[in-house]
Amino acid sequence: MHSFQELLARFETFFAEHRFPEFPSTLYQPCSYLLNMGGKRVRPVLCLMSHELFEEIDGNAMNTAMALELFHNFTLMHDDIMDNAPLRRGKTTVHEKYSTATAILSGDVMNIFAYEHLNKINSEHIHSVIQLFNKTAIEICEGQQLDMDFEQQQFVTMEEYLQMITLKTSVLLGTSMKLGAMLGGATDGCSRILYDFGKSLGLAFQLMDDYLDVYGDPAKTGKQTGGDILSNKKTFLSTKAYELSNEKERAEIISLFSKNEKDKVGDAIQFYGRKNIREITLEEISQYSNRAFELLEKAPILSKRKVHLKELAESLLKREY
Amino acid sequence: MHSFQELLARFETFFAEHRFPEFPSTLYQPCSYLLNMGGKRVRPVLCLMSHELFEEIDGNAMNTAMALELFHNFTLMHDDIMDNAPLRRGKTTVHEKYSTATAILSGDVMNIFAYEHLNKINSEHIHSVIQLFNKTAIEICEGQQLDMDFEQQQFVTMEEYLQMITLKTSVLLGTSMKLGAMLGGATDGCSRILYDFGKSLGLAFQLMDDYLDVYGDPAKTGKQTGGDILSNKKTFLSTKAYELSNEKERAEIISLFSKNEKDKVGDAIQFYGRKNIREITLEEISQYSNRAFELLEKAPILSKRKVHLKELAESLLKREY
């Protein structure tokens, strides 16, 4: 059993040993640029940790972890184009630094490399591993599409919002857990519980992202304050604020969000203040976290094996970036 | 043994039975739009024809054919963004009709569906099938990157040009043949010959594309005449013209291609005329075709089994669109 830091180090070693080809550098250099930007590597480490609940880490687990990280970064590269995002982890995004065409193609090739790592799995479970990976990949595309569709709508219901972030973010954390477990030989029942644990953790994680967009320290998050507000992205905060508003307030919040003015972020934060959105969001995050910890408790695995996973989950929920 | 038309009909039936999900329609409708634009389905039919040289068509061959067509259309959708192409098969391209974001995401999801079909293969060869598919997919990305890199260069050598189109176009035709053969139980030697046949055919095919861009009938090709010239794309024609020019003529052709004027296409065609580019291109196409037919001859398969493949190759080389 290894801690987050130990597994991260192990993943980084494997990662460094599997470089992209050198040529054409115009294709592969942007991939390395994004991958070495200092991501948290949450998905690969969750996969390895989950695997280690059942079995020692082997090539199958490492290749799956690698596929998850490559796939995740591929989606980031493309999402940043679609969202017109100038910054990622405090650095210039790929399409801004290079070009949109580069970010499209380098993203595409990273996705194919993810599948190349999956194809290295040597296990009776390979079919179901790739099946779950594909199902999740499709859900993530659907979630991103809903996210974009929602930008055209003034407001969405909380149910719609939760469906969107479940698809866009949570399922990949659930799948990271489940793939590790499946390859470790976990029973179907146990894999499912670990999937649900990852999914709940993912929801808490995304809500924390929404929270940090407004209440985080930009020096730590590497993003501009209120970026989601500026781009009219639906978040838990805006959806909850709308849900809690009467007709007059709804008109106010709609007019506020349709402005393109500089003080839009300040006005939105003030509105959130009137509705206690900060406290409500923190409370909701803690509910999803508790649900995640309950699921982990329920998983039929020796308690002492779960220690590192618990620590990781706790640190993700205390994060400031 | 079936003709192109018969296999095409069979593929279209399978294709119609495997629709995309309905929701979100903003994601899937653009996929169907492109896929139903009337492509020639060359790759899936080559795969089925190659498979039928050895074995009756089964679900494995159909799923592989489907993966090839989905993958190919995914690359078209993304290439059209990168190339700023307004038209594809005479119709508005996806990014023009919908948006760039849509074309990125719908392309991504089509690629994942391609892998989902590959994962349905139930054969001892699945590992090597996916491995070849991935290798080819990576080569296609590299080819597209070189194509874009070349746009920034005034001219490239014939060797560089041929490497680029080999990666961007030819390998997928070779792979379509080889995957069909592998799944049909062909020997390694025979699969390799069929791969080389497809690759040579692919080179002839791409040169024909280059030819039709200038000398084709726009009413039949569905593209504007000289589109490649306008966008400074390197083609066999421009590369050969440069190769055959002396220093003074090279200066002339460079200045011609760096213009953004309306008469650029006419001037280029006139220059090609002086260098007999039309005839040289047709001669080169016929050389690659002959090479392809020689390889087909060499493949250790009963001659009468090769009839339909020969017919298909001939029709591809006589095409006007």
XYZ file of C-alpha atoms in Angstrom, chain B:
321
model
C -17.639 -12.910 -53.605
C -19.495 -9.663 -54.029
C -19.128 -6.568 -56.156
C -18.481 -3.086 -54.815
C -22.167 -2.215 -55.145
C -23.267 -5.324 -53.260
C -20.807 -4.784 -50.422
C -21.674 -1.119 -50.289
C -25.358 -2.004 -49.880
C -24.465 -4.445 -47.127
C -22.350 -1.874 -45.359
C -25.081 0.763 -45.649
C -27.575 -1.612 -44.023
C -25.225 -2.274 -41.101
C -24.496 1.432 -40.922
C -28.211 2.320 -40.786
C -28.710 -0.180 -37.956
C -26.041 1.512 -35.855
C -27.341 5.015 -35.372
C -25.906 7.498 -32.912
C -27.883 8.201 -29.732
C -30.603 10.855 -30.062
C -29.458 13.000 -27.152
C -27.799 15.482 -27.113
C -28.824 16.114 -30.708
C -26.465 19.094 -30.845
C -23.629 16.562 -30.544
C -24.849 13.720 -32.725
C -26.775 15.458 -35.482
C -23.580 16.930 -37.016
C -22.065 13.416 -37.051
C -25.009 12.056 -39.045
C -24.949 15.117 -41.281
C -21.362 14.421 -42.368
C -21.724 10.648 -42.547
C -24.800 10.919 -44.745
C -23.251 13.426 -47.125
C -22.653 10.701 -49.683
C -19.062 9.606 -49.143
C -17.739 6.865 -51.394
C -17.248 4.390 -48.488
C -14.012 3.280 -50.131
C -12.305 2.246 -46.900
C -15.040 0.031 -45.414
C -15.673 -1.635 -48.769
C -11.940 -2.277 -49.296
C -11.881 -3.894 -45.856
C -14.888 -6.110 -46.647
C -13.535 -7.033 -50.086
C -10.177 -7.925 -48.652
C -11.845 -10.018 -45.954
C -13.882 -11.845 -48.549
C -10.730 -12.992 -50.285
C -10.311 -15.381 -47.354
C -13.513 -15.746 -45.415
C -17.207 -14.911 -45.506
C -18.093 -11.521 -44.082
C -18.976 -11.621 -40.395
C -19.578 -9.220 -37.524
C -15.851 -8.714 -36.984
C -15.359 -7.512 -40.552
C -18.463 -5.295 -40.404
C -17.428 -3.671 -37.132
C -13.952 -3.027 -38.479
C -15.372 -1.524 -41.676
C -17.590 0.684 -39.533
C -14.638 1.779 -37.378
C -12.683 2.715 -40.516
C -15.525 4.823 -41.900
C -16.161 6.561 -38.570
C -12.488 7.249 -38.061
C -12.120 8.593 -41.602
C -15.079 10.943 -41.173
C -13.747 12.110 -37.812
C -10.506 13.148 -39.529
C -12.444 14.872 -42.315
C -14.466 16.882 -39.801
C -11.336 18.055 -37.998
C -9.270 18.567 -41.177
C -11.972 20.829 -42.584
C -11.653 23.093 -39.532
C -7.863 23.183 -39.799
C -7.989 23.797 -43.561
C -10.786 26.397 -43.316
C -12.664 24.393 -45.949
C -16.119 25.820 -46.725
C -17.328 22.816 -48.747
C -17.119 19.037 -48.506
C -18.755 16.883 -51.146
C -20.543 19.977 -52.431
C -22.149 20.704 -49.068
C -21.354 23.119 -46.266
C -18.735 21.695 -43.898
C -19.712 20.958 -40.291
C -17.790 23.829 -38.685
C -19.355 26.255 -41.186
C -22.881 24.923 -40.786
C -22.747 24.544 -36.999
C -19.621 25.894 -35.283
C -15.964 25.100 -34.737
C -16.698 23.884 -31.216
C -19.344 21.522 -32.574
C -17.039 20.176 -35.265
C -14.313 19.538 -32.690
C -16.564 17.712 -30.236
C -18.665 15.792 -32.762
C -15.423 14.656 -34.401
C -14.066 13.515 -31.046
C -17.128 11.462 -30.260
C -17.087 9.824 -33.717
C -13.519 8.725 -33.065
C -14.560 7.128 -29.784
C -17.433 5.331 -31.522
C -14.848 3.963 -33.980
C -13.000 2.412 -31.035
C -16.267 1.132 -29.645
C -16.818 -0.833 -32.865
C -13.276 -2.199 -32.752
C -13.922 -3.364 -29.211
C -16.792 -5.504 -30.499
C -14.387 -7.670 -32.466
C -14.412 -11.186 -31.143
C -11.225 -12.670 -32.560
C -7.804 -13.804 -31.465
C -6.481 -11.020 -33.690
C -8.120 -8.143 -31.773
C -4.819 -6.957 -30.241
C -3.008 -6.760 -33.562
C -6.058 -5.228 -35.249
C -6.238 -2.380 -32.716
C -2.458 -2.004 -32.796
C -2.432 -1.505 -36.569
C -5.446 0.773 -36.337
C -3.679 2.945 -33.734
C -0.406 3.018 -35.651
C -2.289 4.178 -38.730
C -4.355 6.730 -36.812
C -1.142 8.218 -35.419
C 0.412 8.306 -38.880
C -2.643 10.126 -40.230
C -2.312 12.809 -37.541
C 1.386 13.127 -38.360
C 0.555 13.432 -42.066
C -1.993 16.157 -41.422
C 0.547 17.985 -39.261
C 3.159 17.815 -42.048
C 0.530 19.041 -44.505
C -0.070 22.086 -42.293
C 3.646 22.621 -41.663
C 4.227 22.559 -45.414
C 1.743 25.408 -45.888
C 4.244 27.610 -44.079
C 7.021 26.571 -46.456
C 7.379 27.923 -49.961
C 8.098 24.525 -51.452
C 8.944 21.023 -50.366
C 10.887 18.241 -52.037
C 9.037 15.473 -53.853
C 10.283 13.070 -51.185
C 8.773 15.194 -48.409
C 5.530 15.525 -50.330
C 5.237 11.787 -50.920
C 5.997 11.047 -47.265
C 3.231 13.430 -46.238
C 0.527 11.950 -48.483
C 1.629 8.429 -47.627
C 0.931 9.200 -43.978
C -2.131 11.348 -44.497
C -3.967 9.237 -47.068
C -2.343 6.056 -48.311
C -1.757 4.159 -45.091
C -5.474 4.107 -44.271
C -6.260 2.391 -47.574
C -3.466 -0.091 -46.915
C -4.756 -0.649 -43.399
C -8.341 -1.121 -44.600
C -7.088 -3.951 -46.796
C -4.832 -5.454 -44.147
C -7.392 -5.444 -41.340
C -9.912 -7.236 -43.554
C -7.262 -9.790 -44.493
C -6.025 -10.332 -40.912
C -9.530 -10.957 -39.627
C -10.114 -13.313 -42.548
C -7.152 -15.395 -41.425
C -4.663 -14.389 -44.133
C -0.992 -15.204 -43.628
C 1.304 -12.367 -42.555
C 2.956 -12.367 -45.967
C -0.297 -12.094 -47.828
C -1.661 -9.377 -45.498
C 1.483 -7.376 -46.102
C 1.116 -7.565 -49.882
C -2.484 -6.418 -49.605
C -1.385 -3.567 -47.349
C 1.131 -2.478 -49.988
C -1.525 -2.798 -52.678
C -3.803 -0.466 -50.702
C -0.959 1.946 -50.083
C -0.053 2.190 -53.771
C -3.689 2.556 -54.646
C -3.890 5.281 -52.011
C -1.002 7.190 -53.564
C -2.631 6.988 -56.994
C -5.893 8.031 -55.339
C -4.338 11.098 -53.666
C -2.570 12.142 -56.861
C -5.929 11.874 -58.603
C -7.337 14.162 -55.897
C -4.555 16.661 -56.587
C -5.269 16.361 -60.311
C -9.023 16.853 -59.917
C -8.499 19.953 -57.782
C -7.148 21.683 -60.885
C -8.450 19.728 -63.873
C -11.675 18.275 -62.452
C -15.181 19.532 -63.088
C -16.288 21.463 -59.978
C -19.871 20.376 -60.640
C -18.686 16.802 -60.177
C -16.023 17.213 -57.478
C -18.190 19.463 -55.339
C -15.154 21.632 -54.639
C -13.954 24.956 -56.010
C -11.378 24.727 -58.825
C -7.857 25.296 -57.559
C -8.820 25.196 -53.883
C -5.404 23.715 -53.104
C -3.689 26.547 -54.985
C -5.698 29.184 -53.148
C -4.828 27.743 -49.736
C -1.158 27.182 -50.669
C -1.507 23.460 -50.090
C 1.383 21.440 -51.398
C 0.258 19.033 -54.113
C 1.979 16.692 -56.524
C 1.359 19.338 -59.192
C 2.955 22.261 -57.393
C 5.837 20.140 -56.094
C 6.558 18.707 -59.537
C 6.320 22.144 -61.154
C 8.869 23.465 -58.668
C 11.123 20.451 -59.159
C 11.158 20.964 -62.926
C 11.845 24.710 -62.754
C 15.115 26.561 -63.068
C 16.061 29.307 -60.627
C 14.266 32.050 -62.535
C 11.090 29.997 -62.861
C 11.216 29.081 -59.180
C 11.213 32.744 -58.265
C 8.229 33.175 -60.582
C 6.255 30.285 -59.065
C 7.056 31.401 -55.512
C 5.811 34.899 -56.222
C 2.746 33.462 -57.943
C 1.840 31.287 -54.940
C 2.425 34.035 -52.421
C -0.220 36.236 -54.069
C -3.670 36.458 -52.638
C -5.199 37.582 -55.881
C -8.137 36.249 -57.760
C -6.140 35.290 -60.842
C -3.738 33.163 -58.799
C -5.483 29.963 -59.867
C -5.423 30.893 -63.557
C -1.749 31.882 -63.370
C -0.805 28.644 -61.641
C -2.679 26.559 -64.200
C -0.884 28.407 -66.974
C 2.445 27.701 -65.318
C 1.527 24.018 -64.974
C 0.720 24.020 -68.688
C 4.210 25.234 -69.561
C 5.692 22.357 -67.579
C 3.333 19.635 -68.862
C 2.183 18.989 -65.301
C -1.166 17.593 -66.396
C 0.433 14.820 -68.460
C 3.158 14.112 -65.918
C 0.582 13.739 -63.151
C -1.553 11.353 -65.185
C 1.570 9.342 -65.987
C 2.530 9.181 -62.299
C -0.979 8.086 -61.357
C -0.766 5.316 -63.887
C 2.593 4.214 -62.476
C 1.241 3.923 -58.934
C -1.825 2.116 -60.267
C 0.331 -0.339 -62.188
C 2.372 -0.964 -59.078
C -0.865 -1.624 -57.179
C -2.102 -4.060 -59.826
C 1.248 -5.865 -59.878
C 1.041 -6.335 -56.126
C -2.493 -7.645 -56.403
C -1.286 -10.074 -59.068
C 1.471 -11.240 -56.704
C -0.864 -11.975 -53.789
C -1.171 -15.756 -53.409
C -4.932 -15.860 -53.943
C -6.931 -17.422 -56.788
C -7.133 -14.910 -59.645
C -10.887 -15.105 -59.951
C -11.255 -13.992 -56.346
C -9.478 -10.748 -57.188
C -11.888 -9.611 -59.895
C -13.998 -7.223 -57.810
C -10.991 -5.678 -56.121
C -9.484 -4.996 -59.525
C -12.722 -3.441 -60.738
C -12.904 -1.228 -57.660
C -9.312 -0.073 -58.083
C -9.940 0.693 -61.746
C -13.075 2.683 -61.017
C -11.282 4.702 -58.330
C -8.660 5.675 -60.837
C -11.175 6.632 -63.494
C -13.261 8.715 -61.114
C -14.187 12.298 -61.834
C -14.964 13.233 -58.224
